[in-house]
CSV table of C-alpha atoms and ligand atoms in Angstrom, one decimal:
chain,number,residue,atom,x,y,z
Y,549,MET,CA,7.2,7.6,13.0
Y,550,LYS,CA,9.3,4.9,11.7
Y,551,MET,CA,7.2,3.2,8.5
Y,552,GLU,CA,9.9,0.3,8.6
Y,553,VAL,CA,8.6,-0.5,12.3
Y,554,ASP,CA,6.0,1.5,13.8
Y,555,PHE,CA,3.6,1.1,10.5
Y,556,ARG,CA,0.2,-0.6,10.8
Y,557,MET,CA,-3.7,-0.2,10.1
Y,558,ALA,CA,-5.8,0.4,12.8
Y,559,ILE,CA,-6.4,-2.6,15.2
Y,560,GLY,CA,-8.6,-2.0,18.5
Y,561,GLU,CA,-12.3,-0.8,18.4
Y,562,VAL,CA,-14.5,-3.0,15.7
Y,563,GLU,CA,-16.1,0.2,14.4
Y,564,ALA,CA,-13.2,1.2,13.6
Y,565,ASN,CA,-11.0,-1.5,12.6
Y,566,TYR,CA,-9.1,-2.4,9.4
Y,567,ALA,CA,-10.2,-5.7,9.8
Y,568,ASN,CA,-13.7,-4.8,10.1
Y,569,ASN,CA,-13.3,-1.6,7.4
Y,570,SER,CA,-11.8,-3.0,4.4
Y,571,ARG,CA,-14.4,-4.1,2.0
Y,572,LEU,CA,-12.6,-1.5,-0.8
Y,573,GLN,CA,-10.1,-4.0,-0.2
Y,574,ARG,CA,-11.6,-7.0,-0.8
Y,575,LYS,CA,-14.0,-6.0,-3.9
Y,576,ALA,CA,-10.6,-5.3,-5.4
Y,577,LEU,CA,-9.4,-9.3,-4.8
Y,578,LEU,CA,-12.8,-10.3,-5.9
Y,579,LYS,CA,-12.6,-8.4,-9.2
Y,580,THR,CA,-8.5,-9.8,-9.3
Y,581,LYS,CA,-9.9,-13.9,-8.7
Y,582,PRO,CA,-9.8,-14.6,-12.8
Y,583,VAL,CA,-6.2,-13.3,-13.5
Y,584,LEU,CA,-5.0,-15.1,-9.9
Y,585,ASP,CA,-6.9,-18.3,-11.1
Y,586,LYS,CA,-5.3,-17.7,-14.3
Y,587,ALA,CA,-1.2,-17.4,-12.6
Y,588,VAL,CA,-2.4,-20.1,-10.2
Y,589,ARG,CA,-3.2,-22.7,-13.2
Y,590,GLN,CA,0.5,-21.6,-14.8
Y,591,VAL,CA,2.3,-21.6,-12.5
Y,592,CYS,CA,1.3,-25.7,-11.9
Y,593,THR,CA,1.5,-26.4,-15.5
Y,594,ALA,CA,4.7,-24.6,-16.5
Y,595,LEU,CA,6.4,-25.3,-12.4
Y,596,LEU,CA,4.6,-29.0,-11.9
Y,597,PRO,CA,6.5,-27.9,-8.1
Y,598,ARG,CA,6.4,-30.4,-5.6
Y,599,ALA,CA,5.2,-28.3,-3.0
Y,600,MET,CA,4.1,-24.7,-4.3
Y,601,VAL,CA,5.3,-22.2,-2.5
Y,602,VAL,CA,3.6,-18.9,-2.5
Y,603,ALA,CA,3.7,-15.4,-0.2
Y,604,ASP,CA,0.7,-12.9,0.5
Y,605,LEU,CA,3.2,-9.1,0.5
Y,606,GLY,CA,1.6,-6.6,2.6
Y,607,CYS,CA,-1.6,-9.4,4.3
Y,608,SER,CA,-2.6,-6.7,7.0
Y,609,VAL,CA,-5.0,-8.4,10.0
Y,610,GLY,CA,-8.0,-9.7,8.5
Y,611,ALA,CA,-10.0,-11.6,6.3
Y,612,ASN,CA,-9.0,-10.3,3.3
Y,613,THR,CA,-5.6,-12.6,3.2
Y,614,LEU,CA,-7.0,-15.3,4.4
Y,615,LEU,CA,-9.8,-14.9,1.4
Y,616,PHE,CA,-6.9,-14.8,-1.0
Y,617,ILE,CA,-5.6,-18.3,0.5
Y,618,SER,CA,-9.0,-19.7,0.6
Y,619,GLU,CA,-9.2,-18.7,-3.5
Y,620,VAL,CA,-5.3,-20.5,-4.1
Y,621,ILE,CA,-6.6,-23.4,-2.7
Y,622,SER,CA,-9.6,-23.8,-4.6
Y,623,MET,CA,-7.9,-23.5,-7.8
Y,624,LEU,CA,-5.6,-26.0,-7.3
Y,625,GLY,CA,-8.7,-28.6,-7.6
Y,626,CYS,CA,-6.8,-31.9,-8.1
Y,627,HIS,CA,-3.5,-30.6,-8.5
Y,628,PRO,CA,-1.2,-32.9,-6.0
Y,629,MET,CA,0.6,-30.7,-4.2
Y,630,GLU,CA,1.1,-29.6,-1.0
Y,631,LEU,CA,1.4,-25.6,-0.5
Y,632,GLN,CA,3.4,-23.2,1.6
Y,633,PHE,CA,2.1,-19.9,2.7
Y,634,PHE,CA,4.0,-16.6,3.6
Y,635,LEU,CA,1.9,-14.2,5.5
Y,636,ASN,CA,4.1,-10.9,4.9
Y,637,ASP,CA,3.9,-7.5,6.9
Y,638,LEU,CA,5.7,-4.7,8.3
Y,639,PRO,CA,6.5,-6.1,11.9
Y,640,GLY,CA,4.3,-3.2,13.2
Y,641,ASN,CA,1.2,-5.2,12.1
Y,642,ASP,CA,-1.2,-7.9,14.2
Y,643,PHE,CA,0.2,-11.2,13.3
Y,644,ASN,CA,-1.0,-12.7,16.4
Y,645,GLN,CA,-4.4,-11.1,15.7
Y,646,VAL,CA,-4.3,-13.3,12.0
Y,647,PHE,CA,-2.6,-17.0,13.5
Y,648,ARG,CA,-5.6,-16.4,16.1
Y,649,SER,CA,-8.6,-16.8,13.1
Y,650,LEU,CA,-6.0,-19.8,11.4
Y,651,GLN,CA,-7.5,-22.8,13.2
Y,652,GLN,CA,-11.2,-21.5,12.2
Y,653,PHE,CA,-9.8,-20.5,8.8
Y,654,THR,CA,-8.9,-23.9,8.5
Y,655,LYS,CA,-11.8,-26.0,10.0
Y,656,SER,CA,-13.9,-23.6,7.3
Y,657,ILE,CA,-11.5,-24.6,4.6
Y,658,ALA,CA,-11.9,-28.2,4.9
Y,659,ALA,CA,-15.7,-28.0,5.2
Y,660,GLY,CA,-16.3,-26.4,2.3
Y,661,HIS,CA,-14.0,-28.6,0.4
Y,662,PRO,CA,-16.6,-30.7,-2.3
Y,663,LYS,CA,-17.1,-33.6,-1.0
Y,664,GLY,CA,-15.0,-37.0,-2.2
Y,665,THR,CA,-11.9,-34.8,-3.5
Y,666,THR,CA,-8.7,-34.8,-1.4
Y,667,LEU,CA,-7.7,-31.0,0.3
Y,668,PRO,CA,-4.3,-30.0,-0.4
Y,669,PRO,CA,-2.0,-30.0,2.8
Y,670,PHE,CA,-1.6,-26.2,3.3
Y,671,TYR,CA,1.0,-24.7,6.0
Y,672,ILE,CA,0.5,-21.3,6.9
Y,673,SER,CA,3.7,-18.8,8.1
Y,674,GLY,CA,3.6,-14.8,8.7
Y,675,LEU,CA,6.7,-12.8,7.8
Y,676,PRO,CA,7.5,-9.8,9.4
Y,677,GLY,CA,9.5,-7.1,6.9
Y,678,SER,CA,9.4,-4.7,4.7
Y,679,PHE,CA,9.0,-5.9,0.8
Y,680,TYR,CA,11.7,-3.0,0.2
Y,681,THR,CA,13.8,-5.5,1.2
Y,682,ARG,CA,15.0,-8.9,0.8
Y,683,LEU,CA,12.5,-11.4,2.6
Y,684,PHE,CA,13.2,-14.6,0.8
Y,685,PRO,CA,16.4,-16.9,0.2
Y,686,CYS,CA,17.2,-17.1,-3.7
Y,687,GLN,CA,14.9,-18.7,-6.3
Y,688,SER,CA,12.3,-19.8,-3.6
Y,689,VAL,CA,8.6,-19.0,-4.4
Y,690,HIS,CA,6.5,-19.8,-6.7
Y,691,LEU,CA,3.9,-17.0,-7.0
Y,692,PHE,CA,3.6,-13.2,-5.0
Y,693,HIS,CA,0.5,-11.4,-4.6
Y,694,SER,CA,0.1,-8.2,-3.0
Y,695,SER,CA,-3.0,-6.7,-2.7
Y,696,TYR,CA,-3.8,-2.4,-2.2
Y,697,CYS,CA,-0.3,-1.9,-1.0
Y,698,LEU,CA,2.5,-1.1,-3.4
Y,699,HIS,CA,1.6,2.1,-3.5
Y,700,TRP,CA,2.6,2.5,-0.2
Y,701,GLN,CA,6.0,4.3,0.1
Y,702,SER,CA,9.3,3.1,2.0
Y,703,GLN,CA,9.7,6.3,2.8
Y,704,LEU,CA,8.3,9.8,2.2
Y,705,PHE,CA,11.3,11.6,0.7
Y,706,ARG,CA,14.7,10.6,0.3
Y,707,LYS,CA,16.4,12.4,3.1
Y,708,MET,CA,19.4,13.2,3.2
Y,709,SER,CA,21.0,11.4,6.3
Y,710,MET,CA,23.2,11.5,9.1
Y,711,PRO,CA,24.9,9.0,11.1
Y,712,ASP,CA,23.6,8.9,14.9
Y,713,LYS,CA,27.5,9.4,15.6
Y,714,ILE,CA,30.2,10.6,14.7
Y,715,LEU,CA,33.6,9.9,15.6
Y,716,LEU,CA,36.1,13.0,14.7
Y,717,SER,CA,38.6,10.2,14.1
Y,718,ASP,CA,36.3,9.3,11.1
Y,719,PHE,CA,37.5,12.1,9.3
Y,720,PRO,CA,40.9,13.1,10.5
Y,721,ILE,CA,41.2,16.5,8.2
Y,722,TRP,CA,37.5,17.8,9.8
Y,723,ASN,CA,37.0,18.9,13.1
Y,724,ASN,CA,33.7,18.7,15.1
Y,725,VAL,CA,32.1,22.1,14.6
Y,726,GLN,CA,32.8,21.8,10.8
Y,727,LEU,CA,31.1,18.3,11.1
Y,728,PHE,CA,28.7,19.6,13.2
Y,729,ILE,CA,27.1,22.7,11.0
Y,730,LEU,CA,26.8,20.3,8.2
Y,731,ALA,CA,24.7,17.9,10.0
Y,732,GLN,CA,22.6,20.7,11.2
Y,733,MET,CA,22.9,22.4,7.4
Y,734,ILE,CA,21.5,18.9,6.0
Y,735,LYS,CA,18.7,19.1,9.1
Y,736,ASP,CA,17.8,22.3,7.8
Y,737,MET,CA,17.9,20.8,3.4
Y,738,ASN,CA,15.7,17.5,5.0
Y,739,LYS,CA,12.7,20.1,6.6
Y,740,LYS,CA,12.1,22.4,3.9
Y,741,MET,CA,11.8,19.7,1.8
Y,742,ALA,CA,9.0,18.5,4.3
Y,743,TYR,CA,7.5,22.1,4.1
Y,744,LEU,CA,7.6,22.8,0.6
Y,745,ASN,CA,4.1,21.0,-0.1
Y,746,GLY,CA,2.7,24.1,2.0
Y,747,GLU,CA,-1.2,22.7,3.9
Y,748,ASN,CA,-1.0,20.0,1.5
Y,749,VAL,CA,-0.6,16.5,2.4
Y,750,TYR,CA,-0.2,14.7,-1.5
Y,751,ILE,CA,0.1,16.5,-4.0
Y,752,ALA,CA,-2.0,19.0,-5.6
Y,753,LYS,CA,-2.4,21.2,-7.9
Y,754,SER,CA,-0.7,23.7,-6.2
Y,755,THR,CA,2.3,21.8,-5.3
Y,756,PRO,CA,5.7,22.4,-6.5
Y,757,GLN,CA,7.3,20.7,-9.8
Y,758,SER,CA,10.3,19.8,-6.9
Y,759,VAL,CA,7.9,18.2,-4.6
Y,760,VAL,CA,6.1,15.9,-7.5
Y,761,GLU,CA,9.8,15.0,-9.0
Y,762,LEU,CA,10.1,13.6,-5.1
Y,763,TYR,CA,7.3,11.5,-5.4
Y,764,GLN,CA,8.2,10.4,-8.7
Y,765,ASP,CA,11.3,9.3,-8.4
Y,766,GLN,CA,10.7,7.4,-5.1
Y,767,PHE,CA,7.6,5.1,-7.4
Y,768,GLN,CA,10.6,5.1,-9.2
Y,769,LYS,CA,13.0,4.4,-6.6
Y,770,ASP,CA,10.9,1.9,-4.8
Y,771,MET,CA,8.9,0.3,-7.5
Y,772,SER,CA,12.6,-0.6,-9.6
Y,773,LEU,CA,14.0,-2.2,-6.2
Y,774,PHE,CA,10.4,-4.4,-5.7
Y,775,LEU,CA,11.1,-5.7,-8.8
Y,776,LYS,CA,14.7,-6.8,-8.0
Y,777,LEU,CA,13.9,-8.5,-5.0
Y,778,ARG,CA,11.6,-10.3,-5.8
Y,779,HIS,CA,13.1,-11.4,-9.2
Y,780,GLN,CA,16.1,-12.7,-7.2
Y,781,GLU,CA,13.6,-14.7,-4.8
Y,782,LEU,CA,11.0,-16.4,-7.8
Y,783,VAL,CA,11.7,-19.2,-8.6
Y,784,PRO,CA,12.7,-19.3,-12.8
Y,785,GLY,CA,9.5,-19.2,-14.1
Y,786,GLY,CA,8.0,-17.7,-11.5
Y,787,LYS,CA,5.0,-15.5,-11.7
Y,788,MET,CA,3.9,-11.9,-9.8
Y,789,LEU,CA,0.4,-10.6,-9.5
Y,790,LEU,CA,0.0,-7.2,-8.0
Y,791,THR,CA,-2.6,-5.2,-7.4
Y,792,PHE,CA,-2.6,-1.2,-6.4
Y,793,LEU,CA,-3.9,1.9,-7.0
Y,794,GLY,CA,-2.6,4.6,-10.0
Y,795,ARG,CA,-3.8,6.7,-11.4
Y,796,LYS,CA,-6.1,7.1,-14.7
Y,797,LYS,CA,-4.8,10.3,-16.1
Y,798,GLU,CA,-1.4,11.1,-16.9
Y,799,ASP,CA,-1.4,14.5,-15.4
Y,800,VAL,CA,0.2,14.4,-12.3
Y,801,LEU,CA,-1.9,17.0,-10.9
Y,802,ASP,CA,-5.1,15.2,-11.8
Y,803,GLY,CA,-4.9,12.8,-10.1
Y,804,ASP,CA,-7.4,10.2,-8.1
Y,805,LEU,CA,-5.8,10.6,-5.5
Y,806,SER,CA,-5.5,14.0,-5.3
Y,807,HIS,CA,-9.0,14.4,-5.4
Y,808,LEU,CA,-9.1,11.9,-1.7
Y,809,PHE,CA,-6.5,13.9,0.3
Y,810,GLY,CA,-6.9,16.9,-1.0
Y,811,LEU,CA,-10.5,16.3,0.8
Y,812,LEU,CA,-8.1,15.2,3.9
Y,813,ALA,CA,-6.2,18.4,3.7
Y,814,GLN,CA,-8.9,20.0,4.0
Y,815,ALA,CA,-10.7,18.5,6.6
Y,816,LEU,CA,-6.9,19.2,8.6
Y,817,GLN,CA,-6.9,22.8,7.7
Y,818,SER,CA,-10.1,23.9,9.1
Y,819,LEU,CA,-9.4,22.3,12.7
Y,820,VAL,CA,-5.9,24.8,11.6
Y,821,THR,CA,-8.0,27.2,11.6
Y,822,GLU,CA,-9.9,26.1,14.9
Y,823,GLY,CA,-6.5,26.0,16.3
Y,824,LEU,CA,-6.6,21.9,17.2
Y,825,VAL,CA,-3.9,21.7,15.0
Y,826,GLU,CA,-0.6,23.5,14.5
Y,827,LYS,CA,-0.2,24.7,11.1
Y,828,GLY,CA,3.7,23.9,11.0
Y,829,LYS,CA,3.0,20.2,12.1
Y,830,LEU,CA,0.4,20.5,8.9
Y,831,GLU,CA,3.1,21.8,6.7
Y,832,SER,CA,5.4,19.4,7.5
Y,833,PHE,CA,2.9,16.2,6.9
Y,834,ASN,CA,3.1,14.6,3.3
Y,835,ILE,CA,1.4,11.5,2.9
Y,836,PRO,CA,3.7,8.2,2.1
Y,837,MET,CA,1.9,7.5,-0.8
Y,838,TYR,CA,1.8,7.6,-4.6
Y,839,GLY,CA,-0.9,6.3,-7.3
Y,840,PRO,CA,1.4,6.1,-10.9
Y,841,SER,CA,0.3,6.2,-14.5
Y,842,ILE,CA,-0.4,3.4,-16.6
Y,843,ASP,CA,3.1,4.9,-18.6
Y,844,GLU,CA,4.6,5.5,-15.5
Y,845,VAL,CA,3.6,1.5,-14.2
Y,846,LYS,CA,4.9,0.4,-17.8
Y,847,THR,CA,7.8,2.5,-18.3
Y,848,VAL,CA,9.5,1.1,-15.2
Y,849,ILE,CA,8.7,-2.7,-16.0
Y,850,THR,CA,10.6,-2.5,-19.1
Y,851,ARG,CA,13.1,0.1,-18.3
Y,852,ASN,CA,14.4,-3.0,-15.3
Y,853,LYS,CA,14.2,-5.8,-18.1
Y,854,LEU,CA,13.8,-8.3,-14.9
Y,855,PHE,CA,9.7,-8.8,-16.3
Y,856,CYS,CA,7.7,-9.3,-19.1
Y,857,ILE,CA,3.6,-8.0,-18.7
Y,858,ASP,CA,1.3,-11.0,-18.7
Y,859,HIS,CA,-1.5,-8.9,-17.7
Y,860,PHE,CA,-2.7,-4.7,-17.2
Y,861,GLU,CA,-5.9,-3.8,-16.2
Y,862,LEU,CA,-7.3,-0.6,-14.7
Y,863,PHE,CA,-10.1,-0.6,-13.1
Y,864,GLU,CA,-12.4,2.2,-11.4
Y,865,SER,CA,-14.2,1.9,-7.8
Y,866,ASN,CA,-15.8,3.6,-6.5
Y,867,TRP,CA,-14.8,5.7,-3.3
Y,868,ASP,CA,-17.5,4.2,-0.7
Y,869,PRO,CA,-17.1,1.4,-0.2
Y,870,TYR,CA,-20.7,-0.3,0.3
Y,871,ASP,CA,-21.4,1.3,-3.3
Y,872,ASP,CA,-21.2,-1.6,-6.0
Y,873,LEU,CA,-23.2,0.2,-8.8
Y,874,GLU,CA,-20.7,0.5,-12.2
Y,875,HIS,CA,-22.1,3.1,-13.6
Y,876,ASP,CA,-20.6,6.9,-13.6
Y,877,GLY,CA,-24.1,9.0,-12.7
Y,878,MET,CA,-24.8,9.6,-9.5
Y,879,HIS,CA,-25.2,7.8,-6.3
Y,880,THR,CA,-27.7,8.4,-3.6
Y,881,ASN,CA,-26.7,6.6,-0.2
Y,882,PRO,CA,-26.5,9.5,2.3
Y,883,HIS,CA,-24.2,7.4,3.5
Y,884,ARG,CA,-21.0,7.8,1.6
Y,885,GLY,CA,-19.8,10.9,3.7
Y,886,MET,CA,-19.4,8.2,6.3
Y,887,ASN,CA,-18.0,4.9,5.2
Y,888,VAL,CA,-15.6,6.7,3.2
Y,889,ALA,CA,-14.5,8.7,6.2
Y,890,LYS,CA,-14.4,4.8,8.4
Y,891,SER,CA,-12.3,3.4,5.4
Y,892,ILE,CA,-9.7,6.0,5.2
Y,893,ARG,CA,-9.5,6.1,9.0
Y,894,ALA,CA,-9.1,2.5,9.0
Y,895,VAL,CA,-5.6,2.8,7.1
Y,896,PHE,CA,-4.6,6.4,8.4
Y,897,GLU,CA,-5.6,6.1,12.0
Y,898,PRO,CA,-2.1,5.9,13.1
Y,899,LEU,CA,-0.2,7.6,10.8
Y,900,LEU,CA,-2.0,10.5,11.3
Y,901,ALA,CA,-2.2,9.7,15.3
Y,902,SER,CA,1.2,9.8,15.5
Y,903,HIS,CA,1.6,12.7,13.3
Y,904,PHE,CA,-1.0,15.0,14.7
Y,905,GLY,CA,-1.7,13.1,18.1
Y,906,GLU,CA,-4.9,11.0,18.3
Y,907,TYR,CA,-7.5,14.2,20.6
Y,908,ILE,CA,-7.8,15.2,16.6
Y,909,LEU,CA,-9.0,12.2,14.6
Y,910,ASP,CA,-12.7,11.9,15.7
Y,911,LYS,CA,-13.2,15.6,14.8
Y,912,LEU,CA,-11.2,15.2,12.4
Y,913,PHE,CA,-12.7,12.2,10.2
Y,914,GLN,CA,-16.1,13.9,11.2
Y,915,ARG,CA,-15.1,17.1,9.2
Y,916,TYR,CA,-14.4,14.5,6.3
Y,917,ALA,CA,-17.0,12.9,6.0
Y,918,GLN,CA,-18.4,16.2,5.7
Y,919,ILE,CA,-16.5,17.2,3.1
Y,920,VAL,CA,-16.5,13.8,1.7
Y,921,GLU,CA,-20.4,13.9,1.4
Y,922,ARG,CA,-20.6,17.3,-0.1
Y,923,HIS,CA,-18.3,16.1,-2.8
Y,924,LEU,CA,-19.8,13.4,-4.0
Y,925,ALA,CA,-22.6,15.1,-4.1
Y,926,LYS,CA,-21.5,17.3,-6.8
Y,927,GLU,CA,-18.9,14.5,-8.6
Y,928,ASN,CA,-18.5,10.8,-8.8
Y,929,THR,CA,-14.6,10.8,-7.7
Y,930,LYS,CA,-13.1,7.3,-8.0
Y,931,TYR,CA,-10.3,5.0,-6.9
Y,932,SER,CA,-8.1,3.9,-10.1
Y,933,VAL,CA,-7.1,0.0,-9.5
Y,934,ILE,CA,-4.6,-1.9,-11.3
Y,935,ILE,CA,-4.0,-5.2,-11.7
Y,936,LEU,CA,-0.6,-6.4,-12.9
Y,937,SER,CA,0.3,-9.9,-13.5
Y,938,LEU,CA,4.3,-10.5,-14.0
Y,939,ASN,CA,5.9,-13.4,-15.7
Y,940,GLN,CA,9.8,-13.1,-14.5
Y,941,ARG,CA,12.1,-13.2,-17.4
Y,942,ASP,CA,15.4,-15.5,-17.6
D,1336,LIG,C1,-4.2,-1.2,2.5
D,1336,LIG,S1,-4.2,-2.7,3.7
D,1336,LIG,C2,-4.2,-4.2,2.3
D,1336,LIG,C3,-3.9,-5.3,3.6
D,1336,LIG,C4,-4.5,-6.7,2.8
D,1336,LIG,N1,-3.9,-6.8,1.1
D,1336,LIG,C5,-5.8,-6.4,1.8
D,1336,LIG,O1,-6.4,-6.2,0.3
D,1336,LIG,O2,-6.0,-6.2,2.9
D,1336,LIG,C6,-1.5,-1.9,3.0
D,1336,LIG,C7,-1.3,-3.1,3.7
D,1336,LIG,O3,0.5,-3.5,3.9
D,1336,LIG,C8,1.4,-2.8,4.4
D,1336,LIG,N2,3.0,-2.3,3.7
D,1336,LIG,C9,2.8,-0.9,3.6
D,1336,LIG,N3,4.4,-0.9,3.5
D,1336,LIG,C10,5.0,-2.4,3.2
D,1336,LIG,C11,5.9,-2.8,3.2
D,1336,LIG,N4,7.1,-1.9,2.8
D,1336,LIG,N5,6.5,-4.0,3.2
D,1336,LIG,C12,5.7,-4.6,3.8
D,1336,LIG,N6,3.7,-4.5,4.2
D,1336,LIG,C13,3.7,-3.3,4.0
D,1336,LIG,C14,0.8,-2.6,5.6
D,1336,LIG,O4,1.0,-2.2,7.0
D,1336,LIG,C15,-0.6,-2.7,5.3
D,1336,LIG,O5,-0.7,-3.9,6.8
């Protein structure tokens, strides 16, 4: 699977698709509301745009991106302003599903708008493409928003690449055999990189330092690029609100995602033992995601000198999307394991199916649900979610 072409959330069956299994992400949006409210007000008062351009990066499918749009519209209150929304995601995203829901959405927005006030005119467009590339003309967007996306890396490990076709005339002093040998060496090195993490699928206690550094370097590189591109696209004085998975502890080997994916690795290892998954397949799979610590995020922003931090917050969210209790004690819902497995499957199904084959998915997630259930009975681990509101620097 190529991230920038094929990657997407689960579609299809209502039971398992992302649209119906994204309560966790919805909770993050609700938590972010006061920060969004402040950002929208700041953009309105500081920039006084006649038409405000807002982009939701990594919109996916389902009600969450529409919730974001409706929040911005309702926050505008009586400002006489037009709104242009761009919904961005990778080209593999089911944009048609989003478009099909827009008519109903527009009706419900109009119906919910307070009587006697005018609904600001708004326009919604889809924008396929990776947010690790330029998406907009220079200085054309007032507000960027992205929720539950920036932990996704642009690629797994920075691989050394060879052109598909090499012409001898490109390298007059080299012959075909030498070039072939070089290509093989690079291929082997890439393969070794992927295999270095053993049967882990993310950073774990036994992950070698070289692999940890590959993850960290990729994060620094991706985040720096993202900041640079958005800085170019923002109207001077524009704002950016980013919510993504992070890490509460500085220790990279003890991250919140390490616990979650450590259990997924256990489920996959049990399928290897049963002969359902090849060991080599598991050893060559690494999840292209990284949960940075607060320091790592602050460092990359400070080093880039393109934005200053207006708001920084880390909040914790239970693994079980249906568990809204905020205390740290043990929670007793008997369906926790299943709920967690469903929310993870909705996000990872296409990625896992493309690497391991679709036939393992039911068994894998049954196993994962059991393992998570046992884990949560001993320890109430949570996600750490970072909310970051940034102001563009001149
Ligand atoms: C977990 S979903 C979050 C969707 C939505 N924002 C929400 O809150 O429900 C993450 C989304 O990020 C998208 N995504 C990941 N990497 C991306 C990239 N480089 N460019 C654009 N979208 C990306 C995925 O395709 C996916 O739809």
